[in-house]
Amino acid sequence: MLKLGRCVHLLARCTNQTSSFARTLASGGTDITKPFRQIRDGLSWTIPKDLQNSDRPPGEVDVLIIGGGAMGSSIAYFLKAARKAGVSVAVVERDSGYSMSSTVLSVGSIRQQFSTPENIYMSMYSAQFIKNVQEHLQVEGSDPPDLQFNDQGYLFLATKDKEHILHENHIIQKNCGAKVELMTQNQLKKRFPWMNTDNVTLGSYGLENEGWLDPWSLLKSFKEKAIDLGAKYYNAEVTGFNVVDDDAKPIDPTQFAPNGRRLNSVMVSMINSPEVVEVKSSYVVLTAGAWSGQLGKLLGIGTGPKEENLHMPIPVEPRKRYVYFFHCPEGPGLECPLLIDPSGSYVRREGFGGNYLCGKSPNECDEPSCEDLNVNYDFFDTEIWPNLAHRIPVMEKLKVKSAWAGYYDYNCLDQNAIIGSHPAYGNFLMATGFSGHGIQQSPAVGKLVSEKILAGEFQTIDVSKFGFERCITETPVLERCVI
Amino acid sequence: MLTLLSVSISTIVLINVKKWNWNALFVALAMMTFLSITTVNNSGSASWSFLSHSLAVDSLSAPLIILSCWLAPLCFLAQNVVKGNSGSLQNGFLALTCSIIFFLLLTFSSLNILSFFICFEATLIPTLVLITRWGANVERLQAGTYFLFYTLFGSLPLLVSIVLISQTTSTLMIPISEIVTLQGNTFFSINIWWIITIVAFLVKMPVYGFHLWLPKAHVEAPVAGSMILAAILLKLGGYGIIRMNAYFPDVTTLSAILTVICCWGALITSILCTRQTDLKALIAYSSVGHMSLVAAGTIVFSDWTISGAIMLMIAHGLVSSALFALANILYERTHTRNIFITRGFKMITVLLPFWWLISCAANLGLPPLPNLIGELYIITGIISWSIFLAPILGVATVFGAIYSLLIYQNTNTQSIVLSSMSFNEISPREHILILFHLLPLLSIIVAPNSCMVWSN
């Protein structure tokens, strides 16, 4: 009896493992893309099998990307998409399940309502990319990617005293070409009757290219397309850097001129193994999200001398943010945009079953500790629910179904991205510090970093304002609309 | 001749000197170079000199011997990275390179076809070890495999042909080859005999259909290996065809087909070069193009084309080796061979773009450099043989100019300076390396007879 049970169990496992075979049979017997892939990957003919399927990074690669989240995968995709260049790309990601990555834990929203023109342009570019994602990221032989982009818009609400901020931002956004409209209290009351517009005098509503998407799909599409184009992902962790400074000349640090120092190679240690591979690369791109500051310290950024511009660490640190998923049967439903209350709480619809996501950035003094990703449900009860209930009266009756926590890669200086190379190391690029608006800028950042590598400058959007130099001179580029 | 060989053997012995390995070797090889220049034949007629029992030098081998001796110290100058290896590994590297030079000298000066063949094959093994041991990427295993098996399978028919020749003519001496006549039984057998003799050299040159090993081997080899491969090992093919053609004076049908294939090959590889992303692969494909032209010239076998072939072989050896050395200078600084990343060096290095300019100009055939003389002679000869090849060779030359200028433009004049390009200055060692590649080119301009005479 027991034996029979075990046989059945084993048989079930067998069929699971042969499911790809079954799929091939189901599709008519041939996977037509396989011979093309084999021809493209010509090494398979003469390299021994265990070297081919090696999950060790190669000894030499053109561009090494640290961190395989949305940013890293987007940069890998754009570098490989410039097929004429033929750059070899390796992405090192230490968590193959992406369990703590900000990308998959994010609420996945995209907006153009920023106060810095570069942010607006980046979001506009990304929105265009996302709307046309099936053309860009489709892998031949698979279904086109579906990012479930809900184009519903953001609604920023402002009270009387903060009204002028919305007005000023609106002018900037209009100049950049974003499709945003300002709504008075009456217009808000007419348009959103379920909303309580008591102390709200102005609302800013995004009409197009704003909404939310599934960040896990975005990451997966970027990653699969990058792999299809030839980028290689390695499940490993970066533990050291080697620098070549044979002829480092002393330079004037305020000029931010290169000083002869180069990042030569990166020590990549494999997971669950004492093996460390030295990967020589021409460019190293740091997209490690919340852990970028830590990795920068490995390179000496933050612990070096002032004359070489190494005294300032990368000001990115993890900040924990909670997201709560609740069910409210009488809620606004399809009409609900991503509503941002003047108190800072936000809520959006999730799916079609009367479910919503909400969250709020805590005050500076109340930041939760970042040791783990446990959720504090009291935060919802004390900070978010009262505001929600005040703004949307039907939300007094709701039930929290679940919650999760994720890290913001929080830029302590000005909560804006850091994109560009480090003045001390000319071939060390960074794309981090997005402080909660990373997902929506990931396609644009991918394009910009690939332009920086292949063409030497930012061509699509000039984001030199977001360079690391402002961290050294401590001149923040403040973004007023940070959620 | 014997002095040359004994000096080259002594270089292998010198490897065991503990402290001054590289320098002692360099001095010995430089001495050998100066000795070898005495073989130069400026008299204006093809005649054997330095005659001994089994080694001699004539106006075809003299320039090639001088070229091999000249490049030996230069490739030691270029290969600086191996110095980081342990002592025994360094010795291995030195021993391999010296043995390649030794066998090359023997090949070019041997009077016996069988000893030529043996030394021809003997250069394969050290090169294979050089590629697979000191290459940088995992692709070097595939590169070594391709290199070994292409050249090996190409030269097996050559061995058969040599045995056949020795049996029918009972002699294998090269000076006698002109007066010997080979009788084939049927119309086809002399053609087939010629083909099996030539295939080894066509693969070695390489001609377009048999060229797959070259981009792989050149890209994966360390810089000394690339330089020796590009400069001299390819010329073994040309040398072999010219020597062997003396046995086969009237193989017109097949030679016509092969000439056309070689000309088309030159065109196709030139077009391919414009789309390469790897700098070393670009230079490797340009070698294929030039050598296809040389092969076409040697197969047509008229006075002019043979003279042009010899001249182009020497000039291409120097220029190609200079280009590989330049590519390595950039590679050591940016650790990538991708031309989209190694760009805009004119802003940073001051003298290096000048060397790049001269090398790229030589590559495209700029007068008065000897590359032009060689190409011109070959093209004139081939066009007079058949006018229909004129447009093909013309377009091939134009594309040759296009990609040579592309190399210069991409590495030097792309206007955006990449921020990663802050590296140390070009050391005098590297300047001397390139200068000594280009100086002989200039001196050949004033003494072209040394590289051109072949009238029999």
Short mmCIF file of C-alpha atoms in Angstrom, two decimals, chain B residues 51-56 106 109-112 115 173:
data_model
loop_
_atom_site.label_atom_id
_atom_site.label_comp_id
_atom_site.label_asym_id
_atom_site.label_seq_id
_atom_site.Cartn_x
_atom_site.Cartn_y
_atom_site.Cartn_z
CA LEU B 51 74.23 28.27 -49.59
CA SER B 52 74.96 25.35 -47.34
CA HIS B 53 74.01 21.68 -47.49
CA SER B 54 70.40 22.05 -46.56
CA LEU B 55 69.84 25.71 -45.83
CA ALA B 56 69.94 28.63 -48.16
CA LEU B 106 64.24 26.81 -40.53
CA SER B 109 65.63 28.73 -45.26
CA SER B 110 65.25 25.01 -45.84
CA LEU B 111 66.24 23.68 -49.22
CA ASN B 112 64.38 20.43 -48.86
CA SER B 115 62.19 19.66 -44.02
CA MET B 173 65.42 19.88 -53.43
#
